[in-house]
Each structure stands twice: as C-alpha cells, then as structure tokens.
mmCIF file of N, CA, C and O in Angstrom:
data_model
loop_
_atom_site.group_PDB
_atom_site.id
_atom_site.type_symbol
_atom_site.label_atom_id
_atom_site.label_comp_id
_atom_site.label_asym_id
_atom_site.label_seq_id
_atom_site.Cartn_x
_atom_site.Cartn_y
_atom_site.Cartn_z
ATOM 1 N N MET B 1 -10.172 -9.600 8.452
ATOM 2 C CA MET B 1 -9.244 -8.430 7.550
ATOM 3 C C MET B 1 -8.888 -9.094 6.327
ATOM 4 O O MET B 1 -8.397 -10.788 6.348
ATOM 5 N N PRO B 2 -8.905 -8.360 5.293
ATOM 6 C CA PRO B 2 -8.484 -9.012 3.971
ATOM 7 C C PRO B 2 -6.868 -9.375 3.752
ATOM 8 O O PRO B 2 -6.472 -8.770 4.468
ATOM 9 N N THR B 3 -6.520 -10.454 3.167
ATOM 10 C CA THR B 3 -5.727 -10.405 2.852
ATOM 11 C C THR B 3 -4.738 -9.096 2.191
ATOM 12 O O THR B 3 -5.438 -8.454 1.502
ATOM 13 N N GLU B 4 -3.274 -9.446 2.123
ATOM 14 C CA GLU B 4 -2.712 -8.288 1.567
ATOM 15 C C GLU B 4 -2.911 -8.649 -0.107
ATOM 16 O O GLU B 4 -3.148 -7.318 -0.822
ATOM 17 N N ASN B 5 -3.043 -9.374 -0.793
ATOM 18 C CA ASN B 5 -3.391 -9.826 -2.129
ATOM 19 C C ASN B 5 -4.699 -9.146 -2.421
ATOM 20 O O ASN B 5 -4.692 -8.293 -3.401
ATOM 21 N N ASN B 6 -5.536 -9.302 -1.694
ATOM 22 C CA ASN B 6 -7.412 -8.816 -1.910
ATOM 23 C C ASN B 6 -7.172 -7.477 -1.433
ATOM 24 O O ASN B 6 -8.050 -6.830 -2.275
ATOM 25 N N TYR B 7 -6.338 -6.850 -0.867
ATOM 26 C CA TYR B 7 -6.338 -5.592 -0.800
ATOM 27 C C TYR B 7 -5.670 -4.713 -1.827
ATOM 28 O O TYR B 7 -6.425 -4.006 -2.304
ATOM 29 N N VAL B 8 -4.995 -5.377 -2.249
ATOM 30 C CA VAL B 8 -4.008 -4.750 -3.553
ATOM 31 C C VAL B 8 -5.017 -4.842 -4.585
ATOM 32 O O VAL B 8 -5.114 -3.684 -5.624
ATOM 33 N N ARG B 9 -5.720 -5.870 -4.741
ATOM 34 C CA ARG B 9 -6.560 -6.013 -5.986
ATOM 35 C C ARG B 9 -7.763 -4.751 -6.015
ATOM 36 O O ARG B 9 -7.974 -4.266 -6.699
ATOM 37 N N LYS B 10 -8.512 -4.996 -4.946
ATOM 38 C CA LYS B 10 -9.272 -4.157 -4.279
ATOM 39 C C LYS B 10 -8.856 -2.299 -4.782
ATOM 40 O O LYS B 10 -9.800 -2.095 -5.097
ATOM 41 N N PHE B 11 -7.970 -2.330 -4.081
ATOM 42 C CA PHE B 11 -7.337 -0.481 -4.792
ATOM 43 C C PHE B 11 -7.137 -0.586 -5.530
ATOM 44 O O PHE B 11 -7.321 0.577 -6.183
ATOM 45 N N PHE B 12 -6.725 -1.354 -6.783
ATOM 46 C CA PHE B 12 -6.273 -1.451 -7.691
ATOM 47 C C PHE B 12 -7.766 -0.999 -8.306
ATOM 48 O O PHE B 12 -7.655 -0.099 -9.568
ATOM 49 N N ASN B 13 -8.896 -2.105 -8.422
ATOM 50 C CA ASN B 13 -10.108 -1.827 -9.092
ATOM 51 C C ASN B 13 -10.768 -0.402 -8.888
ATOM 52 O O ASN B 13 -11.385 -0.023 -9.910
ATOM 53 N N GLU B 14 -10.454 -0.095 -7.630
ATOM 54 C CA GLU B 14 -11.084 1.124 -7.303
ATOM 55 C C GLU B 14 -10.238 2.530 -8.070
ATOM 56 O O GLU B 14 -10.830 3.391 -7.869
ATOM 57 N N ASN B 15 -8.959 2.016 -8.481
ATOM 58 C CA ASN B 15 -8.322 3.692 -8.956
ATOM 59 C C ASN B 15 -7.483 2.875 -10.289
ATOM 60 O O ASN B 15 -6.331 3.355 -10.966
ATOM 61 N N ARG B 16 -8.445 2.398 -11.071
ATOM 62 C CA ARG B 16 -8.138 2.106 -12.540
ATOM 63 C C ARG B 16 -7.217 2.903 -13.084
ATOM 64 O O ARG B 16 -6.077 2.737 -14.327
ATOM 65 N N ASP B 17 -7.632 4.090 -13.130
ATOM 66 C CA ASP B 17 -7.160 5.377 -14.341
ATOM 67 C C ASP B 17 -5.689 5.825 -13.301
ATOM 68 O O ASP B 17 -5.252 6.160 -14.374
ATOM 69 N N LYS B 18 -5.557 5.101 -12.197
ATOM 70 C CA LYS B 18 -4.469 6.237 -11.959
ATOM 71 C C LYS B 18 -3.036 4.808 -12.329
ATOM 72 O O LYS B 18 -1.760 5.292 -12.098
ATOM 73 N N PHE B 19 -3.528 3.483 -12.182
ATOM 74 C CA PHE B 19 -2.697 2.176 -11.962
ATOM 75 C C PHE B 19 -2.846 1.686 -13.575
ATOM 76 O O PHE B 19 -4.106 0.990 -13.908
ATOM 77 N N GLU B 20 -1.799 1.054 -13.898
ATOM 78 C CA GLU B 20 -2.036 0.112 -15.382
ATOM 79 C C GLU B 20 -1.888 -1.294 -14.647
ATOM 80 O O GLU B 20 -2.524 -2.074 -15.717
ATOM 81 N N THR B 21 -1.302 -1.545 -13.804
ATOM 82 C CA THR B 21 -1.189 -2.427 -13.042
ATOM 83 C C THR B 21 -1.397 -3.120 -11.821
ATOM 84 O O THR B 21 -1.219 -1.577 -11.545
ATOM 85 N N LYS B 22 -1.445 -4.150 -11.536
ATOM 86 C CA LYS B 22 -1.729 -4.241 -9.877
ATOM 87 C C LYS B 22 -0.726 -4.188 -9.524
ATOM 88 O O LYS B 22 -0.244 -3.665 -7.995
ATOM 89 N N ARG B 23 0.926 -4.800 -9.758
ATOM 90 C CA ARG B 23 1.781 -4.378 -9.344
ATOM 91 C C ARG B 23 1.839 -2.751 -9.123
ATOM 92 O O ARG B 23 2.774 -2.441 -8.166
ATOM 93 N N GLN B 24 1.658 -1.908 -10.200
ATOM 94 C CA GLN B 24 2.045 -0.650 -9.701
ATOM 95 C C GLN B 24 1.367 -0.148 -8.618
ATOM 96 O O GLN B 24 1.727 0.644 -7.619
ATOM 97 N N ALA B 25 0.275 -0.225 -8.426
ATOM 98 C CA ALA B 25 -0.756 -0.456 -7.083
ATOM 99 C C ALA B 25 -0.244 -0.828 -6.003
ATOM 100 O O ALA B 25 -0.498 -0.234 -4.902
ATOM 101 N N SER B 26 0.249 -1.930 -5.712
ATOM 102 C CA SER B 26 1.222 -2.620 -4.745
ATOM 103 C C SER B 26 2.579 -1.982 -4.561
ATOM 104 O O SER B 26 2.498 -1.522 -3.310
ATOM 105 N N LYS B 27 3.288 -1.473 -5.376
ATOM 106 C CA LYS B 27 4.053 -0.304 -5.323
ATOM 107 C C LYS B 27 3.891 0.554 -4.538
ATOM 108 O O LYS B 27 4.394 1.176 -3.610
ATOM 109 N N TYR B 28 3.109 1.355 -4.913
ATOM 110 C CA TYR B 28 2.199 2.497 -4.557
ATOM 111 C C TYR B 28 1.658 2.321 -2.997
ATOM 112 O O TYR B 28 2.337 3.026 -2.030
ATOM 113 N N LEU B 29 1.325 1.121 -2.703
ATOM 114 C CA LEU B 29 0.700 1.067 -1.256
ATOM 115 C C LEU B 29 2.230 0.996 -0.449
ATOM 116 O O LEU B 29 2.183 1.225 0.681
ATOM 117 N N ASN B 30 3.209 0.042 -0.906
ATOM 118 C CA ASN B 30 4.439 -0.346 0.169
ATOM 119 C C ASN B 30 4.903 1.393 0.153
ATOM 120 O O ASN B 30 5.446 1.210 0.948
ATOM 121 N N HIS B 31 4.774 2.067 -0.983
ATOM 122 C CA HIS B 31 5.810 3.388 -0.767
ATOM 123 C C HIS B 31 5.367 4.066 0.456
ATOM 124 O O HIS B 31 5.663 4.759 1.264
ATOM 125 N N TYR B 32 3.791 4.454 0.013
ATOM 126 C CA TYR B 32 2.741 5.331 1.290
ATOM 127 C C TYR B 32 2.981 4.718 2.484
ATOM 128 O O TYR B 32 3.190 5.765 3.227
ATOM 129 N N GLY B 33 3.027 3.350 2.932
ATOM 130 C CA GLY B 33 3.315 3.186 4.010
ATOM 131 C C GLY B 33 4.591 3.669 4.400
ATOM 132 O O GLY B 33 4.679 3.994 5.740
ATOM 133 N N LYS B 34 5.703 3.526 3.777
ATOM 134 C CA LYS B 34 7.167 4.237 4.508
ATOM 135 C C LYS B 34 6.924 5.263 4.404
ATOM 136 O O LYS B 34 7.492 6.303 5.839
ATOM 137 N N VAL B 35 6.484 6.159 4.011
ATOM 138 C CA VAL B 35 6.291 7.677 4.164
ATOM 139 C C VAL B 35 5.052 7.964 5.148
ATOM 140 O O VAL B 35 5.239 8.997 6.318
ATOM 141 N N TRP B 36 3.953 7.145 5.772
ATOM 142 C CA TRP B 36 3.252 7.213 6.709
ATOM 143 C C TRP B 36 4.346 7.238 8.083
ATOM 144 O O TRP B 36 4.047 7.588 9.434
ATOM 145 N N LYS B 37 5.128 6.170 8.119
ATOM 146 C CA LYS B 37 5.824 5.494 8.804
ATOM 147 C C LYS B 37 6.478 6.687 9.435
ATOM 148 O O LYS B 37 7.063 7.422 10.401
ATOM 149 N N GLU B 38 7.330 7.261 8.447
ATOM 150 C CA GLU B 38 8.249 8.030 8.503
ATOM 151 C C GLU B 38 7.575 9.515 8.997
ATOM 152 O O GLU B 38 8.071 10.529 10.115
ATOM 153 N N GLU B 39 6.643 10.065 8.724
ATOM 154 C CA GLU B 39 5.604 10.932 9.484
ATOM 155 C C GLU B 39 4.971 10.967 10.558
ATOM 156 O O GLU B 39 4.880 11.957 10.899
ATOM 157 N N HIS B 40 4.720 9.567 11.030
ATOM 158 C CA HIS B 40 4.711 9.435 12.408
ATOM 159 C C HIS B 40 5.575 9.290 13.595
ATOM 160 O O HIS B 40 5.648 8.669 14.493
ATOM 161 N N ASN B 41 7.224 8.907 12.980
ATOM 162 C CA ASN B 41 8.386 8.713 13.668
ATOM 163 C C ASN B 41 8.112 7.091 13.903
ATOM 164 O O ASN B 41 8.783 6.982 15.116
ATOM 165 N N ILE B 42 8.064 6.353 13.206
ATOM 166 C CA ILE B 42 7.990 4.962 13.347
ATOM 167 C C ILE B 42 8.977 4.594 12.786
ATOM 168 O O ILE B 42 8.972 4.705 11.452
ATOM 169 N N PRO B 43 9.636 3.573 13.484
ATOM 170 C CA PRO B 43 11.058 3.095 12.690
ATOM 171 C C PRO B 43 10.743 1.912 11.675
ATOM 172 O O PRO B 43 9.458 1.723 11.867
ATOM 173 N N LEU B 44 11.080 2.140 10.662
ATOM 174 C CA LEU B 44 10.986 1.114 9.117
ATOM 175 C C LEU B 44 11.521 0.021 9.773
ATOM 176 O O LEU B 44 10.474 -1.022 8.693
ATOM 177 N N THR B 45 11.714 -0.523 10.805
ATOM 178 C CA THR B 45 11.895 -1.970 10.953
ATOM 179 C C THR B 45 10.967 -2.621 11.775
ATOM 180 O O THR B 45 10.640 -3.414 12.257
ATOM 181 N N ASP B 46 10.283 -1.840 12.259
ATOM 182 C CA ASP B 46 8.607 -2.179 12.917
ATOM 183 C C ASP B 46 7.972 -3.045 11.580
ATOM 184 O O ASP B 46 7.933 -2.643 10.823
ATOM 185 N N PRO B 47 6.850 -3.830 12.239
ATOM 186 C CA PRO B 47 6.321 -4.907 11.618
ATOM 187 C C PRO B 47 5.405 -4.005 11.095
ATOM 188 O O PRO B 47 4.750 -2.830 11.419
ATOM 189 N N LYS B 48 4.908 -4.616 9.606
ATOM 190 C CA LYS B 48 3.715 -3.986 8.906
ATOM 191 C C LYS B 48 2.312 -3.883 9.937
ATOM 192 O O LYS B 48 1.743 -2.868 10.349
ATOM 193 N N ARG B 49 2.023 -5.258 10.576
ATOM 194 C CA ARG B 49 1.258 -5.414 11.064
ATOM 195 C C ARG B 49 1.607 -6.169 12.441
ATOM 196 O O ARG B 49 2.344 -6.491 12.931
ATOM 197 N N ARG B 50 0.391 -5.710 13.316
ATOM 198 C CA ARG B 50 0.357 -6.512 14.698
ATOM 199 C C ARG B 50 -0.398 -7.246 15.224
ATOM 200 O O ARG B 50 -1.476 -7.820 14.762
#
C-alpha cells in the first residue's frame, strides 16, 4: 500500500488541471474522505485505515 504522501503525489500528478498545489489535492482528498464517511454513516472518529 502506498504511503499517504505518495498517494497525494500520484493524485496530484493525475489531476494537475484541477489543482495548483499538492496541498490543494491533499485537502480535497481529506474532505472527500469526510463526505464518504458521512454518506456511509461511519463516525468521523473512526480511524482512516484499519
């Protein structure tokens, strides 16, 4: 499993037209995880990984 840093870098490189910086891509991924948890009725206090 790739580290979070590599995951963000890969996501950023695949979506350069959408994000100006890696930080923006990282913030998007963090926000999307929050939305996904809310849609699936998973408490936000649960860990990101198991």
